[in-house]
Amino acid sequence: MHFEFILVYGNAVFLYGLGLVYFYYNAFHWAIKAFQEVLYVDPSFCRAKEIHLRLGLMFKVNTDYESSLKHFQLALIDCNPSTLSKVEIQFHIAHLYETQQKYHFAKEAYEQLLQTENLPAQVKASVLQQLGWMHHNVDLLGDKATKESYAIQYLQKSLEADPNSGQSWYFLGRCYSSIGKVQDAFISYRQSIDKSEASADTWCSIGVLYQQQNQPMDALQAYICAVQLDHGHVAAWTDLGTLYESCNQPQDAIKCYLNATRSKSCSNTSTLAGRIKFLQAQLCNLPQSSLQNKTKLLPSIEEAWSLPIPAELTSRQGAMNTAQKASKAHHPKTEPVLGLSQTAILQQSLPVHMISSSQVDGLSSPAKKKRTSSPIKHLEQLQTNKDNLNPAQKLRLEQLESNFVLMQQVLHKGQSSHLSGPNDEQPSLSTGPAQYLQAASTGIQKQTGPRTMPDNSVTQGAALNHLSSHIATSGGQQGPTFTKESQPSGNRSLMPETSRHAGDKSNGCVVVKGLSNHVQQLTVEPVCGPIQGDCTSPNLLISDSSHISASLTGKASDVVVTEACNKASNIHPAIHTKTNNSITSSSSSVIFTTTSFSKSTEQATTHSVTILNSLQNRLHTINREGLENLQSSKKPDLPVISLKPDPQIIPSLSMSIYSSSTEVLKACRNLGKNGLSNSHIFLDKCPPPRPPTSPYPPLPKDKLNPPTPSIYLENKRDAFFPPLHQFCINPKNPVTVIRGLAGALKLDLGLFSTKTLVEANNEHLVEVRTQLLQPADENWDPTGTKKIWRCESNRSHTTIAKYAQYQASSFQESLREENEKRMQHKEYSDNESAASDFSGKRRKGPFKTIKFGTNIDLSDDKKWKLQLHELTKLPAFVRVVSAGNILSHLGHSILGMNTVQLYMKVPGSRTPGHQENNNFCSVNINIGPGDCEWFVVPEDYWGVLNHFCEKNNLNFLMSSWWPNLEDLYEANVPVYRFIQRPGDLVWINAGTVHWVQAVGWCNNIAWNVGPLTACQYKLAVERYEWNKLQSVKSVVPMVHLSWNMARNIKVSDPKLFEMIKYCLLKVLKQCQTLREALITAGKEVIWHGRTSDEPAHYCSICEVEVFDLLFVTKESNSQKTYTVHCQDCARKTSGNLDNFVVLEQYKMEDLLQVYDQFTLVSEINMFLRYHPPPLDIAP
């Protein structure tokens, strides 16, 4: 059950506690919402740093790396105490660079960390580990020999700092393996298993080494160990299939490949499917007798599942090593390297997706029979039928009896020394691998449906009050590969580390360790509300030993907060030899099943990267005054911010917008430390903004493809006809296409042609987006296997001249392809078949790469004088500059909004889905010669698209996405779809969602306009507040703009007047209250003023707009660079503001005068002001 945030939006402490609960249960979607609303309601909340840390972790898991980086940086500048130290936060930031494939930034950040004095050993070990793995894994860091040499050096230094890191030993083994030092690699792998217990990735790598050494039986057992530890380990299943193929056992190979394809993390399904088809064809051509009489080199997959687990490489204790020697004495075996010894048989149940005969075209598969017996039960069965056993069964019975005695001794020793805790505690790490694996097999629970809350997963009343550390592989834009299995919620893990593997390019995990040494691992589907239908979140290792903070109860006497008590949990890559596809994450890949093993997934040929998840255990004892004393102990008694917002003391509750400025000042005087509850320009009692729900009742299916409103112009008089303006700004029309505008106004579009642009400014900068050429109504992943919403493009820069050359060569290449097609059509009479083949190819990939020239700035009236003058022929309501355009009153330029931008396109160039900045209207004219295809969704449905983005791990505001039309149709979202031809103007109304793809070679020009309407202003302010909630910078400074509108514009619309006036009232109160608080605290306010074209200011840290009173660092003030902070970030950086000066840009008397003079005017005066007598426009 989810609390309705709207009812408690003003209670930051409650929302914080609610966010902790959601965070604890891995319900990241809801935790993010709760934490964001805390910061929105009270930006100076005493636990803001903790919130930023958790948001950084959750966004990291969700692969929203930009948001994650921003929150980690916000936490880094905060001088308040928190659960992660400064160096630990810096480590996360460095790893984010690595995950985004910004390897040079990552390397620089890691090396800078190593220069830190008194760097904790665990952090140092993890930094060295990452540097080592990066050098092994990233080609950009040098030639292979040099890279491997550095990698080994870094990993050896990491092991000096932390000799017990199984992950570092594993990485070292991988490095040795890559340079052919097989014996050293095996020794390192063995150390890895000894230090970190069972790891599917390690076993898979061991299997690869054995296979390379031509020891197929040992390789088989190692692969079986891997897939028993992780039933969905793609690399192990694939390598095992390759092994069976090499031994001429295609039936078993098919089963392994099928198991690999059924894993959620499989990224090379098409390759494996082709291999399966090839092997099945082979089997069909073989006579049945040859299959039956053929001698098998290796046991079948079903027989191999019961082979002895190779305990020599998994055991940690000397006693077990002795037992293994005893076992080997009975059954000696030649071991060229480190052979797998025969120990107790582990007979786990086969994977739930073990292949049946029907799935391999009639091939027999004993896997249809479920294996549920345990090794002990198997031993009893063999003892019962002792007289009737064949030689092989007798040999197995001897093995079982020998090892059963040894295991009982080890188990008894472990229990006597460690099992003194409560019932839910597990034996210590001395427990043998067989018991360990047996516990796993008996602990498996299957559940495929959604789960709202995990059962018995935490002690009653416990809440997460310490921070987790996120694990993700380095590099790649791919998301994390979520696992299906984790430890039962009622038990602690036996492993000190969690291994997860998804190749070298993607993965994610979060680990949190509590105060005790017992770590609880949870795999939980997030709690979903009635609207949020499909939420998933990666695994968490979460401690259940923390307590709810005193601020949540108001009466706790002692509160213990954990600080960064994390244990390393790293990603274990493995060696692969056959495939090279990267893993694509699936947001719906989490199934709530539990076992004591961590799941791991692996990608072929690429190798994963590890990340720190183990940091020092530290405690903070907070006194009975609760969390608020954390802030008061660090900050002076500046009455600037209210920590406990009380709406009853806010003057606006007793004042209206019609109060005079004198009354406003009187109400603000002596407000003191009660302060203002927030800095929002919404009404005080309004809850934080949130996306709208889908309109009700839903539209019928036949209304989901509505005709696009279009106006056809014949002459200049039509273009200036007043009803055209009213039609375009009507909220009922999300988009209007004005056909033939250029012809009617005799616009010279040739001024914007590629040829003219090159002649005018050939070296002008062009931003280039590298994209995949796809059908306009579809968006496929790079492999062409499934439709997705994510629409990635790489950014670079070039010049107009160079892009023009590319545009021309692209056109010539297309002509050649057309000529080739014509020749093919002459040879093949079946044109439909040829078209069908082309259609199939375009959907299967790989897709052709194209380059889109975007965001070309045409604001310089000296460089582009002719082009900009030509646009003055347009009607006033679509001009770049006009009195009725809100954006013309900003007083400074915002590139692309109140200035013209140019786009140079080739077929397939995409502008992904978006709303315009701050929901302003936009104007787009197609220069030609080709067409563009548009997709448009009304503003009312943006909440639905936001939900789809969240469902696909995308940020609606910041990510690049291309909607799936099938999803929108199922959700009853209407989509306008139309073609924009050369000379057509497209008017996008306020808040309309749209995405565009070029059909041919063309250029476009575009800019934004702001009609002087209540609807436009309301949507702009709503997006301004939504951006603040989402920690996204608003491109349009609405406070600055509102004051300029009050100075320059006379308003006759009562609704628009009231909204602007209230914004002025709220800002006036904030400025006066803050000024008085600073003066009371003895902080000098220095007059600074403004220049005529000076842009609005934003906080350099959190990017919120800063109006009037600027908190500037003393250093930047002395250098005249003016690094601006908001008051919250300034106080977090310097609690007593000693490092800041406060600059004032407006005299209070000036603001009061503007406030008093902004009054509602009559409509008649307004009409005469903005509708002068018509011009003499002869046709």
GROMACS .gro file of C-alpha atoms in nm, residues 603-814:
model
  212
  603GLN     CA    1   2.862  -1.184  -2.159
  604ALA     CA    2   3.078  -1.357  -2.418
  605THR     CA    3   3.419  -1.218  -2.518
  606THR     CA    4   3.386  -0.900  -2.317
  607HIS     CA    5   3.479  -0.876  -1.955
  608SER     CA    6   3.312  -0.697  -1.671
  609VAL     CA    7   3.438  -0.448  -1.423
  610THR     CA    8   3.411  -0.439  -1.049
  611ILE     CA    9   3.325  -0.149  -0.825
  612LEU     CA   10   3.368  -0.070  -0.462
  613ASN     CA   11   3.092  -0.182  -0.236
  614SER     CA   12   3.290  -0.239   0.074
  615LEU     CA   13   3.382   0.058   0.286
  616GLN     CA   14   3.466   0.111   0.651
  617ASN     CA   15   3.219   0.051   0.929
  618ARG     CA   16   3.159   0.371   1.120
  619LEU     CA   17   2.898   0.475   1.370
  620HIS     CA   18   2.747   0.805   1.461
  621THR     CA   19   2.557   0.842   1.782
  622ILE     CA   20   2.304   1.119   1.760
  623ASN     CA   21   2.172   1.272   2.081
  624ARG     CA   22   1.813   1.279   2.186
  625GLU     CA   23   1.744   1.610   2.015
  626GLY     CA   24   1.735   1.403   1.696
  627LEU     CA   25   1.857   1.463   1.347
  628GLU     CA   26   1.800   1.837   1.357
  629ASN     CA   27   2.095   1.878   1.589
  630LEU     CA   28   2.317   1.750   1.309
  631GLN     CA   29   2.248   2.072   1.133
  632SER     CA   30   2.244   2.303   1.432
  633SER     CA   31   2.580   2.173   1.548
  634LYS     CA   32   2.738   2.262   1.218
  635LYS     CA   33   2.565   2.587   1.131
  636PRO     CA   34   2.533   2.922   1.306
  637ASP     CA   35   2.199   3.040   1.427
  638LEU     CA   36   2.117   3.218   1.103
  639PRO     CA   37   1.741   3.264   1.083
  640VAL     CA   38   1.743   3.191   0.713
  641ILE     CA   39   1.571   2.859   0.668
  642SER     CA   40   1.281   2.697   0.838
  643LEU     CA   41   1.355   2.338   0.927
  644LYS     CA   42   0.996   2.282   1.032
  645PRO     CA   43   0.773   2.452   0.780
  646ASP     CA   44   0.452   2.572   0.938
  647PRO     CA   45   0.209   2.705   0.679
  648GLN     CA   46   0.012   2.884   0.949
  649ILE     CA   47   0.286   3.145   0.996
  650ILE     CA   48   0.326   3.225   0.627
  651PRO     CA   49   0.188   3.575   0.559
  652SER     CA   50   0.038   3.472   0.224
  653LEU     CA   51  -0.237   3.293   0.411
  654SER     CA   52  -0.360   3.627   0.540
  655MET     CA   53  -0.270   3.838   0.238
  656SER     CA   54  -0.403   3.853  -0.114
  657ILE     CA   55  -0.231   3.955  -0.434
  658TYR     CA   56  -0.412   4.284  -0.406
  659SER     CA   57  -0.218   4.378  -0.091
  660SER     CA   58   0.012   4.673  -0.137
  661SER     CA   59   0.388   4.637  -0.117
  662THR     CA   60   0.382   4.819   0.217
  663GLU     CA   61   0.151   4.554   0.361
  664VAL     CA   62   0.374   4.281   0.225
  665LEU     CA   63   0.681   4.430   0.394
  666LYS     CA   64   0.496   4.473   0.719
  667ALA     CA   65   0.391   4.108   0.718
  668CYS     CA   66   0.746   3.994   0.642
  669ARG     CA   67   0.908   4.209   0.911
  670ASN     CA   68   1.043   4.018   1.207
  671LEU     CA   69   0.946   3.686   1.049
  672GLY     CA   70   1.288   3.573   1.173
  673LYS     CA   71   1.384   3.213   1.176
  674ASN     CA   72   1.030   3.092   1.107
  675GLY     CA   73   1.120   3.190   0.753
  676LEU     CA   74   0.960   3.071   0.436
  677SER     CA   75   0.859   2.713   0.391
  678ASN     CA   76   1.003   2.695   0.042
  679SER     CA   77   1.104   2.899  -0.258
  680HIS     CA   78   0.827   2.790  -0.490
  681ILE     CA   79   0.606   3.018  -0.693
  682PHE     CA   80   0.305   2.792  -0.650
  683LEU     CA   81   0.049   2.857  -0.381
  684ASP     CA   82   0.163   2.755  -0.034
  685LYS     CA   83  -0.106   2.491   0.006
  686CYS     CA   84  -0.050   2.336  -0.336
  687PRO     CA   85   0.124   1.996  -0.333
  688PRO     CA   86   0.436   1.938  -0.542
  689PRO     CA   87   0.365   1.905  -0.914
  690ARG     CA   88   0.312   1.561  -1.059
  691PRO     CA   89   0.237   1.422  -1.405
  692PRO     CA   90  -0.131   1.417  -1.502
  693THR     CA   91  -0.314   1.089  -1.521
  694SER     CA   92  -0.452   0.975  -1.853
  695PRO     CA   93  -0.773   1.165  -1.944
  696TYR     CA   94  -1.096   0.987  -1.858
  697PRO     CA   95  -1.297   0.844  -2.018
  698PRO     CA   96  -1.041   0.697  -2.259
  699LEU     CA   97  -1.081   0.766  -2.627
  700PRO     CA   98  -1.224   0.487  -2.842
  701LYS     CA   99  -0.971   0.311  -3.062
  702ASP     CA  100  -1.103   0.473  -3.380
  703LYS     CA  101  -1.017   0.817  -3.238
  704LEU     CA  102  -0.651   0.743  -3.168
  705ASN     CA  103  -0.530   0.859  -3.511
  706PRO     CA  104  -0.698   1.199  -3.541
  707PRO     CA  105  -0.656   1.423  -3.846
  708THR     CA  106  -0.397   1.696  -3.802
  709PRO     CA  107  -0.537   2.053  -3.790
  710SER     CA  108  -0.411   2.218  -4.109
  711ILE     CA  109  -0.452   2.565  -4.255
  712TYR     CA  110  -0.387   2.630  -4.626
  713LEU     CA  111  -0.270   2.981  -4.713
  714GLU     CA  112  -0.311   3.136  -5.057
  715ASN     CA  113  -0.182   3.488  -5.001
  716LYS     CA  114  -0.031   3.730  -4.753
  717ARG     CA  115  -0.370   3.845  -4.625
  718ASP     CA  116  -0.450   3.490  -4.515
  719ALA     CA  117  -0.127   3.474  -4.315
  720PHE     CA  118  -0.213   3.792  -4.121
  721PHE     CA  119  -0.580   3.703  -4.067
  722PRO     CA  120  -0.637   3.733  -3.683
  723PRO     CA  121  -0.838   3.408  -3.648
  724LEU     CA  122  -0.526   3.217  -3.761
  725HIS     CA  123  -0.349   3.330  -3.444
  726GLN     CA  124  -0.645   3.234  -3.226
  727PHE     CA  125  -0.672   2.894  -3.394
  728CYS     CA  126  -0.306   2.814  -3.330
  729ILE     CA  127  -0.303   2.910  -2.961
  730ASN     CA  128  -0.630   2.731  -2.886
  731PRO     CA  129  -0.541   2.461  -2.628
  732LYS     CA  130  -0.774   2.220  -2.808
  733ASN     CA  131  -0.532   2.215  -3.102
  734PRO     CA  132  -0.204   2.054  -2.988
  735VAL     CA  133  -0.050   2.117  -3.331
  736THR     CA  134  -0.131   2.323  -3.638
  737VAL     CA  135   0.028   2.285  -3.980
  738ILE     CA  136   0.021   2.606  -4.185
  739ARG     CA  137   0.057   2.484  -4.542
  740GLY     CA  138   0.214   2.701  -4.808
  741LEU     CA  139   0.325   2.978  -4.571
  742ALA     CA  140   0.655   3.042  -4.749
  743GLY     CA  141   0.481   3.081  -5.084
  744ALA     CA  142   0.209   3.307  -4.947
  745LEU     CA  143   0.462   3.541  -4.784
  746LYS     CA  144   0.718   3.507  -5.064
  747LEU     CA  145   0.985   3.395  -4.817
  748ASP     CA  146   1.324   3.332  -4.974
  749LEU     CA  147   1.394   2.987  -4.830
  750GLY     CA  148   1.709   2.970  -5.040
  751LEU     CA  149   1.877   3.186  -4.777
  752PHE     CA  150   1.870   2.882  -4.549
  753SER     CA  151   1.982   2.627  -4.809
  754THR     CA  152   2.302   2.435  -4.753
  755LYS     CA  153   2.474   2.610  -5.044
  756THR     CA  154   2.398   2.958  -4.906
  757LEU     CA  155   2.498   2.860  -4.554
  758VAL     CA  156   2.836   2.736  -4.673
  759GLU     CA  157   2.893   3.056  -4.868
  760ALA     CA  158   2.796   3.271  -4.570
  761ASN     CA  159   2.981   3.099  -4.282
  762ASN     CA  160   3.142   2.771  -4.381
  763GLU     CA  161   3.334   2.733  -4.052
  764HIS     CA  162   3.028   2.782  -3.831
  765LEU     CA  163   2.995   2.517  -3.558
  766VAL     CA  164   2.753   2.226  -3.604
  767GLU     CA  165   2.657   1.974  -3.333
  768VAL     CA  166   2.641   1.625  -3.484
  769ARG     CA  167   2.432   1.337  -3.357
  770THR     CA  168   2.530   0.993  -3.483
  771GLN     CA  169   2.217   0.778  -3.510
  772LEU     CA  170   2.088   0.453  -3.659
  773LEU     CA  171   1.877   0.468  -3.973
  774GLN     CA  172   1.541   0.312  -3.884
  775PRO     CA  173   1.178   0.324  -4.003
  776ALA     CA  174   1.004   0.636  -3.872
  777ASP     CA  175   0.733   0.443  -3.688
  778GLU     CA  176   0.970   0.194  -3.521
  779ASN     CA  177   1.268   0.194  -3.288
  780TRP     CA  178   1.478  -0.121  -3.256
  781ASP     CA  179   1.771  -0.210  -3.039
  782PRO     CA  180   2.108  -0.209  -3.222
  783THR     CA  181   2.083  -0.583  -3.292
  784GLY     CA  182   1.738  -0.547  -3.446
  785THR     CA  183   1.585  -0.810  -3.219
  786LYS     CA  184   1.329  -0.609  -3.021
  787LYS     CA  185   1.153  -0.274  -3.017
  788ILE     CA  186   1.265  -0.037  -2.745
  789TRP     CA  187   1.202   0.320  -2.627
  790ARG     CA  188   1.566   0.416  -2.571
  791CYS     CA  189   1.701   0.611  -2.866
  792GLU     CA  190   2.069   0.675  -2.812
  793SER     CA  191   2.287   0.901  -3.023
  794ASN     CA  192   2.649   1.001  -2.984
  795ARG     CA  193   2.740   1.370  -2.982
  796SER     CA  194   3.028   1.530  -3.171
  797HIS     CA  195   3.096   1.855  -3.353
  798THR     CA  196   3.191   1.965  -3.703
  799THR     CA  197   3.151   2.267  -3.931
  800ILE     CA  198   2.882   2.366  -4.180
  801ALA     CA  199   3.121   2.303  -4.470
  802LYS     CA  200   3.208   1.951  -4.356
  803TYR     CA  201   2.849   1.858  -4.283
  804ALA     CA  202   2.741   1.997  -4.620
  805GLN     CA  203   2.995   1.766  -4.781
  806TYR     CA  204   2.851   1.472  -4.586
  807GLN     CA  205   2.497   1.571  -4.683
  808ALA     CA  206   2.591   1.581  -5.050
  809SER     CA  207   2.782   1.251  -5.044
  810SER     CA  208   2.488   1.088  -4.868
  811PHE     CA  209   2.261   1.203  -5.149
  812GLN     CA  210   2.500   1.068  -5.414
  813GLU     CA  211   2.524   0.736  -5.237
  814SER     CA  212   2.147   0.713  -5.228
   0.00000   0.00000   0.00000
